[in-house]
Short mmCIF file of C-alpha atoms in Angstrom, two decimals:
data_model
loop_
_atom_site.label_atom_id
_atom_site.label_comp_id
_atom_site.label_asym_id
_atom_site.label_seq_id
_atom_site.Cartn_x
_atom_site.Cartn_y
_atom_site.Cartn_z
CA UNK A 1 10.64 2.20 -31.97
CA UNK A 2 12.63 -0.77 -30.46
CA UNK A 3 9.35 -3.15 -30.56
CA UNK A 4 8.97 -1.46 -34.44
CA UNK A 5 11.79 -3.10 -35.36
CA UNK A 6 12.56 -5.97 -33.86
CA UNK A 7 11.02 -9.11 -35.68
CA UNK A 8 8.69 -11.49 -34.00
CA UNK A 9 10.82 -14.20 -34.11
CA UNK A 10 13.46 -12.53 -32.34
CA UNK A 11 13.31 -13.97 -28.86
CA UNK A 12 13.23 -10.45 -27.35
CA UNK A 13 10.65 -9.36 -29.16
CA UNK A 14 8.29 -9.91 -26.43
CA UNK A 15 9.84 -8.60 -23.37
CA UNK A 16 10.31 -5.37 -25.81
CA UNK A 17 6.28 -5.10 -26.25
CA UNK A 18 6.33 -6.15 -22.38
CA UNK A 19 8.12 -2.99 -21.53
CA UNK A 20 6.02 -0.75 -24.15
CA UNK A 21 2.66 -2.21 -22.64
CA UNK A 22 3.99 -1.19 -19.17
CA UNK A 23 5.01 2.48 -19.79
CA UNK A 24 1.91 3.00 -21.90
CA UNK A 25 -0.33 1.64 -18.51
CA UNK A 26 1.03 3.81 -16.89
CA UNK A 27 0.85 6.99 -18.76
CA UNK A 28 -3.09 6.18 -18.66
CA UNK A 29 -2.33 6.46 -14.26
CA UNK A 30 -0.77 10.16 -15.19
CA UNK A 31 -2.77 11.38 -17.96
CA UNK A 32 -5.96 9.20 -17.95
CA UNK A 33 -6.51 8.64 -21.81
CA UNK A 34 -8.73 5.40 -22.72
CA UNK A 35 -6.12 5.41 -25.65
CA UNK A 36 -2.91 3.92 -23.76
CA UNK A 37 -4.90 1.91 -22.07
CA UNK A 38 -6.16 0.89 -24.81
CA UNK A 39 -2.32 0.45 -26.30
CA UNK A 40 -1.27 -0.91 -23.37
CA UNK A 41 -3.40 -4.30 -23.84
CA UNK A 42 -2.75 -4.79 -27.44
CA UNK A 43 0.91 -4.46 -26.58
CA UNK A 44 0.11 -7.13 -23.66
CA UNK A 45 -1.72 -9.34 -25.71
CA UNK A 46 1.01 -9.44 -28.82
CA UNK A 47 3.95 -10.15 -25.97
CA UNK A 48 1.56 -13.35 -24.83
CA UNK A 49 0.73 -14.80 -27.89
CA UNK A 50 4.24 -14.87 -29.15
CA UNK A 51 5.62 -16.71 -26.27
CA UNK A 52 4.77 -20.69 -25.61
CA UNK A 53 3.38 -21.61 -21.94
CA UNK A 54 6.25 -22.70 -20.92
CA UNK A 55 8.63 -19.33 -21.39
CA UNK A 56 9.88 -18.00 -18.13
CA UNK A 57 8.66 -14.74 -19.14
CA UNK A 58 5.24 -15.52 -19.93
CA UNK A 59 3.67 -15.76 -16.53
CA UNK A 60 5.06 -11.94 -16.33
CA UNK A 61 3.07 -11.08 -20.17
CA UNK A 62 0.01 -12.33 -19.00
CA UNK A 63 0.31 -10.25 -15.47
CA UNK A 64 0.58 -7.49 -17.48
CA UNK A 65 -1.89 -8.24 -19.51
CA UNK A 66 -4.36 -8.77 -16.70
CA UNK A 67 -3.21 -5.74 -15.18
CA UNK A 68 -3.68 -3.73 -18.09
CA UNK A 69 -7.81 -4.84 -17.85
CA UNK A 70 -8.53 -4.70 -14.07
CA UNK A 71 -6.89 -0.63 -14.72
CA UNK A 72 -9.70 -0.40 -17.42
CA UNK A 73 -12.20 -1.97 -15.76
CA UNK A 74 -11.23 0.20 -12.71
CA UNK A 75 -12.33 3.19 -15.07
CA UNK A 76 -14.97 2.07 -17.29
CA UNK A 77 -16.82 -0.49 -14.59
CA UNK A 78 -16.91 -2.61 -17.83
CA UNK A 79 -17.44 -6.54 -16.24
CA UNK A 80 -15.76 -8.31 -19.16
CA UNK A 81 -12.43 -6.07 -18.88
CA UNK A 82 -12.19 -7.59 -14.86
CA UNK A 83 -12.94 -10.91 -16.52
CA UNK A 84 -10.62 -10.56 -19.02
CA UNK A 85 -7.73 -10.05 -15.68
CA UNK A 86 -8.74 -12.83 -13.64
CA UNK A 87 -9.11 -14.92 -17.00
CA UNK A 88 -5.24 -13.54 -17.96
CA UNK A 89 -4.25 -13.54 -13.69
CA UNK A 90 -5.22 -17.73 -13.73
CA UNK A 91 -3.30 -18.44 -16.59
CA UNK A 92 -0.18 -17.14 -15.08
CA UNK A 93 -0.92 -18.60 -11.60
CA UNK A 94 -1.56 -22.25 -13.71
CA UNK A 95 1.74 -22.58 -15.55
CA UNK A 96 3.72 -21.61 -12.90
CA UNK A 97 5.08 -24.19 -10.07
CA UNK A 98 4.11 -24.41 -6.60
CA UNK A 99 7.98 -24.25 -6.24
CA UNK A 100 8.59 -21.31 -7.49
CA UNK A 101 9.51 -18.15 -6.02
CA UNK A 102 7.23 -16.25 -8.32
CA UNK A 103 3.82 -17.99 -7.19
CA UNK A 104 2.91 -15.97 -4.62
CA UNK A 105 3.54 -12.59 -6.61
CA UNK A 106 0.99 -13.77 -9.00
CA UNK A 107 -1.67 -15.02 -6.92
CA UNK A 108 -1.48 -12.15 -4.91
CA UNK A 109 -2.41 -10.16 -8.54
CA UNK A 110 -4.88 -13.17 -8.97
CA UNK A 111 -6.84 -11.91 -5.29
CA UNK A 112 -6.83 -8.06 -6.33
CA UNK A 113 -8.75 -8.52 -9.49
CA UNK A 114 -11.62 -11.12 -7.21
CA UNK A 115 -11.39 -8.64 -4.57
CA UNK A 116 -12.20 -5.92 -7.61
CA UNK A 117 -14.86 -8.10 -8.96
CA UNK A 118 -16.01 -8.40 -5.31
CA UNK A 119 -16.56 -4.86 -4.76
CA UNK A 120 -18.91 -4.39 -8.05
CA UNK A 121 -20.54 -7.42 -6.99
CA UNK A 122 -21.15 -8.39 -3.26
CA UNK A 123 -21.34 -11.79 -4.50
CA UNK A 124 -19.96 -14.26 -1.44
CA UNK A 125 -18.48 -16.85 -4.73
CA UNK A 126 -15.75 -14.00 -5.06
CA UNK A 127 -14.97 -12.82 -2.73
CA UNK A 128 -13.97 -16.34 -1.25
CA UNK A 129 -12.06 -17.04 -4.17
CA UNK A 130 -10.23 -13.45 -3.39
CA UNK A 131 -9.36 -14.45 -0.49
CA UNK A 132 -8.44 -18.30 -1.37
CA UNK A 133 -5.43 -16.63 -3.49
CA UNK A 134 -4.11 -14.04 -0.98
CA UNK A 135 -4.28 -16.94 1.81
CA UNK A 136 -2.51 -19.93 -0.66
CA UNK A 137 0.38 -16.56 -1.37
CA UNK A 138 0.49 -15.80 2.22
CA UNK A 139 0.87 -19.55 3.00
CA UNK A 140 3.62 -20.36 0.16
CA UNK A 141 6.70 -21.41 1.74
CA UNK A 142 8.34 -19.70 -1.40
CA UNK A 143 8.33 -16.33 -2.58
CA UNK A 144 10.34 -13.14 -1.36
CA UNK A 145 9.24 -12.58 2.65
CA UNK A 146 7.25 -8.80 1.72
CA UNK A 147 5.22 -10.58 -1.21
CA UNK A 148 4.37 -12.92 1.51
CA UNK A 149 3.21 -10.80 3.92
CA UNK A 150 1.63 -8.54 1.60
CA UNK A 151 -0.95 -10.97 0.64
CA UNK A 152 -1.13 -12.26 4.20
CA UNK A 153 -2.14 -8.62 4.86
CA UNK A 154 -4.86 -8.25 2.26
CA UNK A 155 -6.07 -11.92 3.92
CA UNK A 156 -6.26 -9.96 7.18
CA UNK A 157 -7.92 -7.15 6.35
CA UNK A 158 -10.86 -8.87 3.63
CA UNK A 159 -11.65 -12.00 6.51
CA UNK A 160 -12.53 -9.16 8.99
CA UNK A 161 -14.07 -6.51 6.98
CA UNK A 162 -16.20 -8.62 4.73
CA UNK A 163 -15.74 -11.90 5.30
CA UNK A 164 -17.61 -11.58 9.07
CA UNK A 165 -20.06 -9.50 7.55
CA UNK A 166 -21.34 -13.21 5.65
CA UNK A 167 -19.99 -15.62 9.28
CA UNK A 168 -19.71 -13.14 11.74
CA UNK A 169 -18.75 -16.35 13.87
CA UNK A 170 -15.92 -17.18 11.36
CA UNK A 171 -12.16 -17.22 13.28
CA UNK A 172 -10.27 -17.43 9.96
CA UNK A 173 -8.93 -13.92 10.20
CA UNK A 174 -7.06 -14.48 13.57
CA UNK A 175 -5.22 -17.33 11.62
CA UNK A 176 -4.43 -14.61 8.93
CA UNK A 177 -2.60 -12.25 11.42
CA UNK A 178 -0.97 -15.28 13.11
CA UNK A 179 0.88 -15.46 9.80
CA UNK A 180 1.16 -12.02 9.14
CA UNK A 181 3.00 -11.89 12.37
CA UNK A 182 5.30 -14.89 11.33
CA UNK A 183 6.67 -13.04 8.84
CA UNK A 184 7.12 -9.91 10.28
CA UNK A 185 10.58 -10.64 11.14
CA UNK A 186 11.91 -11.86 8.41
CA UNK A 187 10.53 -8.79 6.43
CA UNK A 188 11.77 -6.15 9.53
CA UNK A 189 14.93 -8.23 9.20
CA UNK A 190 16.26 -6.42 5.19
CA UNK A 191 15.84 -3.37 6.34
CA UNK A 192 14.46 -0.38 5.17
CA UNK A 193 15.74 2.49 3.70
CA UNK A 194 14.29 6.16 4.63
CA UNK A 195 12.22 6.62 2.71
CA UNK A 196 9.97 3.18 3.56
CA UNK A 197 10.41 3.79 6.90
CA UNK A 198 7.48 5.98 7.64
CA UNK A 199 5.53 4.01 5.38
CA UNK A 200 6.18 0.16 7.28
CA UNK A 201 6.26 2.25 10.26
CA UNK A 202 2.42 2.84 9.96
CA UNK A 203 1.73 -0.44 8.17
CA UNK A 204 3.29 -2.13 11.41
CA UNK A 205 1.69 -0.25 13.61
CA UNK A 206 -1.99 -0.68 12.44
CA UNK A 207 -1.69 -4.21 11.78
CA UNK A 208 -0.87 -4.79 15.11
CA UNK A 209 -3.86 -2.65 16.78
CA UNK A 210 -6.36 -4.06 14.29
CA UNK A 211 -5.00 -7.67 15.20
CA UNK A 212 -4.82 -6.66 18.65
CA UNK A 213 -8.85 -5.67 18.34
CA UNK A 214 -9.73 -9.31 16.14
CA UNK A 215 -7.57 -11.29 19.45
CA UNK A 216 -10.25 -9.12 21.72
CA UNK A 217 -13.10 -10.06 19.92
CA UNK A 218 -12.54 -13.51 20.32
CA UNK A 219 -11.76 -13.52 23.82
CA UNK A 220 -7.85 -14.49 23.62
CA UNK A 221 -6.84 -11.01 25.54
CA UNK A 222 -3.17 -12.78 25.83
CA UNK A 223 -2.56 -13.24 22.37
CA UNK A 224 -4.05 -9.23 21.58
CA UNK A 225 -1.30 -8.08 23.97
CA UNK A 226 1.25 -10.33 22.69
CA UNK A 227 0.81 -9.10 19.13
CA UNK A 228 0.69 -5.11 20.47
CA UNK A 229 4.38 -5.74 22.11
CA UNK A 230 5.28 -7.69 18.55
CA UNK A 231 4.47 -4.81 16.49
CA UNK A 232 5.28 -1.80 19.23
CA UNK A 233 9.01 -3.35 19.47
CA UNK A 234 9.43 -3.01 16.02
CA UNK A 235 8.12 0.31 15.47
CA UNK A 236 9.46 1.95 18.52
CA UNK A 237 12.63 0.10 17.93
CA UNK A 238 12.56 1.87 14.50
CA UNK A 239 11.21 5.34 16.11
CA UNK A 240 14.42 5.46 18.65
CA UNK A 241 16.83 3.68 16.18
CA UNK A 242 17.55 0.93 19.17
CA UNK A 243 19.32 -2.13 18.83
CA UNK A 244 17.98 -4.35 16.38
CA UNK A 245 18.18 -8.31 16.97
CA UNK A 246 19.79 -8.04 13.95
CA UNK A 247 22.64 -5.67 15.79
CA UNK A 248 22.91 -8.03 18.28
CA UNK A 249 23.62 -10.87 16.45
CA UNK A 250 26.03 -8.76 14.46
CA UNK A 251 27.56 -7.97 17.91
CA UNK A 252 28.16 -11.76 19.48
CA UNK A 253 27.92 -14.19 16.41
CA UNK A 254 28.66 -12.38 13.20
CA UNK A 255 29.51 -15.09 10.76
CA UNK A 256 25.49 -15.80 11.53
CA UNK A 257 24.12 -11.99 10.91
CA UNK A 258 26.44 -12.25 7.46
CA UNK A 259 24.85 -15.13 5.77
CA UNK A 260 21.47 -14.39 7.10
CA UNK A 261 21.61 -10.51 5.84
CA UNK A 262 22.49 -12.50 2.57
CA UNK A 263 19.76 -15.53 2.53
CA UNK A 264 17.36 -12.55 3.07
CA UNK A 265 18.28 -10.73 0.42
CA UNK A 266 18.08 -13.49 -2.20
CA UNK A 267 14.47 -14.13 -0.65
CA UNK A 268 13.54 -10.87 -1.43
CA UNK A 269 14.47 -10.67 -4.68
CA UNK A 270 12.97 -13.86 -6.14
CA UNK A 271 13.18 -14.97 -9.69
CA UNK A 272 11.61 -12.29 -11.94
CA UNK A 273 14.54 -12.28 -14.47
CA UNK A 274 13.72 -13.54 -18.13
CA UNK A 275 16.73 -14.84 -19.61
CA UNK A 276 15.74 -16.11 -23.28
CA UNK A 277 16.84 -19.30 -25.47
CA UNK A 278 15.70 -22.65 -25.92
CA UNK A 279 12.02 -23.89 -24.50
CA UNK A 280 14.07 -26.96 -22.79
CA UNK A 281 16.36 -24.55 -21.37
CA UNK A 282 13.20 -22.21 -19.84
CA UNK A 283 12.21 -24.73 -18.21
CA UNK A 284 15.02 -26.03 -16.64
CA UNK A 285 15.21 -22.56 -15.08
CA UNK A 286 12.27 -22.36 -14.11
CA UNK A 287 12.87 -26.01 -11.88
CA UNK A 288 15.92 -24.76 -11.15
CA UNK A 289 14.49 -21.07 -9.64
CA UNK A 290 12.07 -23.17 -7.35
CA UNK A 291 14.63 -25.42 -6.05
CA UNK A 292 17.05 -22.68 -5.25
CA UNK A 293 14.56 -20.77 -3.48
CA UNK A 294 13.73 -23.62 -1.74
CA UNK A 295 17.34 -24.06 -0.20
CA UNK A 296 17.16 -20.45 0.55
CA UNK A 297 14.29 -20.68 3.19
CA UNK A 298 15.67 -23.90 4.44
CA UNK A 299 19.02 -22.41 4.99
CA UNK A 300 17.32 -19.43 6.42
CA UNK A 301 15.73 -22.35 9.59
CA UNK A 302 18.32 -24.10 9.78
CA UNK A 303 20.71 -21.24 10.43
CA UNK A 304 18.03 -19.15 13.26
CA UNK A 305 17.27 -22.50 14.84
CA UNK A 306 21.41 -22.39 15.39
CA UNK A 307 21.43 -19.10 16.40
CA UNK A 308 18.58 -20.17 19.09
CA UNK A 309 21.40 -22.69 20.51
CA UNK A 310 23.72 -19.41 21.22
CA UNK A 311 23.41 -18.44 25.12
CA UNK A 312 21.03 -15.12 25.13
CA UNK A 313 19.40 -15.20 21.98
CA UNK A 314 17.26 -18.15 22.88
CA UNK A 315 14.41 -16.57 21.76
CA UNK A 316 15.92 -14.90 18.72
CA UNK A 317 12.72 -13.28 15.67
CA UNK A 318 10.48 -14.94 18.61
CA UNK A 319 7.76 -12.54 19.70
CA UNK A 320 7.49 -12.58 24.22
CA UNK A 321 4.63 -13.97 25.30
CA UNK A 322 2.52 -13.30 28.18
CA UNK A 323 4.10 -16.01 30.27
CA UNK A 324 6.95 -13.11 30.05
CA UNK A 325 5.09 -9.78 29.86
CA UNK A 326 3.41 -10.13 32.57
CA UNK A 327 6.09 -9.32 35.15
CA UNK A 328 6.03 -5.98 33.63
CA UNK A 329 3.77 -5.18 36.70
CA UNK A 330 5.58 -6.66 39.09
CA UNK A 331 5.85 -2.76 40.69
CA UNK A 332 2.25 -2.08 40.25
CA UNK A 333 -0.29 -2.55 37.13
CA UNK A 334 0.37 -1.60 33.49
CA UNK A 335 -2.53 -0.96 31.35
CA UNK A 336 -1.52 -1.35 27.86
CA UNK A 337 -4.29 0.76 25.39
CA UNK A 338 -5.17 -0.22 21.96
CA UNK A 339 -7.02 1.95 19.62
CA UNK A 340 -8.03 0.80 16.20
CA UNK A 341 -10.96 1.41 14.00
CA UNK A 342 -12.05 -1.71 15.42
CA UNK A 343 -12.68 -0.93 18.64
CA UNK A 344 -10.79 0.71 21.78
CA UNK A 345 -9.53 -1.61 24.70
CA UNK A 346 -7.34 -1.86 27.99
CA UNK A 347 -5.38 -4.71 28.58
CA UNK A 348 -4.31 -4.37 32.33
CA UNK A 349 -1.73 -6.60 33.59
CA UNK A 350 -2.68 -6.19 37.78
CA UNK A 351 0.19 -8.28 39.00
CA UNK A 352 2.50 -11.08 37.53
CA UNK A 353 0.46 -14.14 39.37
CA UNK A 354 -3.31 -12.54 37.76
CA UNK A 355 -5.32 -13.15 34.73
CA UNK A 356 -4.82 -10.59 32.52
CA UNK A 357 -7.89 -7.92 32.45
CA UNK A 358 -10.05 -6.85 29.79
CA UNK A 359 -12.02 -3.05 30.16
CA UNK A 360 -13.84 -2.47 26.41
CA UNK A 361 -13.73 1.86 26.18
CA UNK A 362 -17.27 2.23 24.92
CA UNK A 363 -17.28 5.92 24.88
CA UNK A 364 -13.43 5.53 22.82
CA UNK A 365 -12.78 5.56 19.58
CA UNK A 366 -10.26 5.87 16.66
CA UNK A 367 -11.97 8.71 15.35
CA UNK A 368 -12.21 10.61 18.82
CA UNK A 369 -8.55 9.75 18.98
CA UNK A 370 -7.16 11.64 15.78
CA UNK A 371 -9.66 14.48 17.17
CA UNK A 372 -8.28 14.75 20.11
CA UNK A 373 -4.42 14.12 18.51
CA UNK A 374 -4.74 17.00 15.98
CA UNK A 375 -6.46 19.60 18.92
CA UNK A 376 -3.36 18.65 21.26
CA UNK A 377 -1.62 19.52 17.56
CA UNK A 378 -3.02 22.83 17.08
CA UNK A 379 -1.91 23.85 20.74
CA UNK A 380 1.36 23.37 20.52
CA UNK A 381 1.98 24.81 17.04
CA UNK A 382 -0.24 28.14 17.75
CA UNK A 383 1.81 28.22 21.20
CA UNK A 384 5.26 27.44 19.80
CA UNK A 385 5.14 24.76 22.09
CA UNK A 386 8.53 22.98 21.51
CA UNK A 387 9.98 19.73 23.50
CA UNK A 388 13.54 19.73 24.79
CA UNK A 389 15.34 16.08 24.67
CA UNK A 390 17.92 15.01 26.25
CA UNK A 391 20.89 13.22 24.69
CA UNK A 392 18.85 9.87 24.71
CA UNK A 393 15.95 11.56 22.55
CA UNK A 394 13.67 10.87 25.38
CA UNK A 395 11.31 14.04 25.96
CA UNK A 396 12.59 15.76 29.20
CA UNK A 397 9.13 18.01 29.46
CA UNK A 398 7.29 20.60 27.61
CA UNK A 399 8.84 24.94 27.58
CA UNK A 400 5.94 27.34 27.09
CA UNK A 401 6.56 31.15 26.06
CA UNK A 402 5.88 33.81 28.48
CA UNK A 403 1.71 33.45 27.79
CA UNK A 404 1.09 30.35 27.34
CA UNK A 405 -1.29 28.41 30.69
CA UNK A 406 -0.50 24.70 29.89
CA UNK A 407 -3.35 23.57 31.92
CA UNK A 408 -5.47 25.80 30.52
CA UNK A 409 -4.79 24.37 26.85
CA UNK A 410 -4.89 20.44 27.92
CA UNK A 411 -8.01 20.37 30.35
CA UNK A 412 -10.41 19.62 27.35
CA UNK A 413 -7.86 16.76 25.92
CA UNK A 414 -7.04 15.70 29.62
CA UNK A 415 -11.11 15.84 30.49
CA UNK A 416 -12.36 13.91 27.98
CA UNK A 417 -9.66 11.02 28.37
CA UNK A 418 -10.40 11.19 32.14
CA UNK A 419 -13.67 10.24 30.90
CA UNK A 420 -13.56 8.13 28.19
CA UNK A 421 -10.36 6.10 29.56
CA UNK A 422 -8.92 7.14 32.49
CA UNK A 423 -11.93 6.22 34.59
CA UNK A 424 -13.31 2.90 33.08
CA UNK A 425 -10.05 1.63 34.22
CA UNK A 426 -9.80 2.81 37.46
CA UNK A 427 -13.30 1.55 37.86
CA UNK A 428 -11.95 -1.67 36.98
CA UNK A 429 -9.07 -1.64 39.44
CA UNK A 430 -10.82 -0.75 42.10
CA UNK A 431 -13.47 -3.40 41.25
CA UNK A 432 -10.11 -5.62 42.01
CA UNK A 433 -9.99 -3.91 45.36
CA UNK A 434 -6.04 -2.57 43.47
CA UNK A 435 -4.91 0.89 44.85
CA UNK A 436 -3.65 3.04 42.03
CA UNK A 437 -3.02 6.54 43.59
CA UNK A 438 -3.23 8.45 46.62
CA UNK A 439 -4.18 11.65 45.60
CA UNK A 440 -4.67 13.65 42.81
CA UNK A 441 -4.86 11.06 40.43
CA UNK A 442 -6.91 12.14 37.41
CA UNK A 443 -3.91 14.44 35.90
CA UNK A 444 -1.24 11.92 36.80
CA UNK A 445 -2.99 9.24 35.34
CA UNK A 446 -4.16 11.75 31.78
CA UNK A 447 -1.21 13.13 31.57
CA UNK A 448 0.34 9.76 30.96
CA UNK A 449 -2.22 8.81 28.47
CA UNK A 450 -1.61 11.43 25.99
CA UNK A 451 1.61 10.63 25.41
CA UNK A 452 1.16 6.45 24.99
CA UNK A 453 -1.44 7.28 22.86
CA UNK A 454 0.03 7.78 20.20
CA UNK A 455 0.28 4.20 19.50
CA UNK A 456 -0.07 0.84 21.33
CA UNK A 457 0.48 2.74 25.12
CA UNK A 458 1.80 1.13 27.85
CA UNK A 459 0.54 2.76 30.67
CA UNK A 460 2.25 2.22 34.33
CA UNK A 461 -0.35 3.97 37.12
CA UNK A 462 1.21 2.87 39.94
#
């Protein structure tokens, strides 16, 4: 009704039409009535037609139109729709300055449409253009860190799952994962509400495991270990509510913490607000938005460097390198297990002075790990097994009811872990003439592994 009673020459008319189109798209997603997506497309088209290219809302209107065409393509599979989706997303990218904070999001939308086109066609050219869009979005110095992080994840996913089918020797996926981990501290800094935390933890753990598997596949186990530790520290820091770098900084240097929090929130907001006025004013606002965002990014880097000058903060927001991690083996070997869809591996830090060892777990898989996890869950649920927790939140050990025989119930799980995981690791250690256990090593190591396979487990077999 608001759109109907507003004249076409009114500056708010395009925005009203765009909102109406978005509402029709959401209703189509819920009810599936094709008439709704038709109305969505027509309203988004009208909004785009009523605005000039230097209008600040034009990229948004083109994006809404492109997304509507993409939605219809996903339902009907008409190639004309995906071509229209791509052309509108391309146009939105073209009329937006490179330094504008909305540019990475627009590029990501283009990448999504190109990806849908590739899934339909299977053509390498479509895949290459999709990866190019995501790579450019992720590599942009401007834009909300979360948008760039998601683009980097899409880039890494396509590069590993699809691009390497065309070119098995391609190593560009490493650059994608490196950028993902470079952006991770900025994303984690903003903080997560309760609703978002579980999803982000799953994303981070999956990213780290997949990235480690890729690093191992290109014979860089030290990089794999670094990525696993970076992901593990974030995941378990959230789960156990450990003190984060933000809180450490807030306690020691509150002025820096306050400033970084302010900047990160402004960077995350981007510049999506649409204001209406003269075209000249819009053009100035668009350029000013880019300059302001670039200044915020520079301020962030400057303050982080200042923090790293402070005692105790020399490695602030930096991942631990292998040169630091290797000291965990000062009292004996440390085994790090990685379970991913791309493969399962053990990385062994034998001692602080020896090279990192890699063992491929040929008889273990992500699917098998999930099966064992479900079996363990069923056992615990059926027997009403409850875990006691001490005041620090760490497991104090299992409590069994009167009829429960823990050894019998766990035996199949432990046997599989011994055969597929523990035995290959111990064989490697024995080949290096490393003494691990004097006796009863099967049960001792296996029980530790059950707990550690929850995510990127660190095992201290000594």
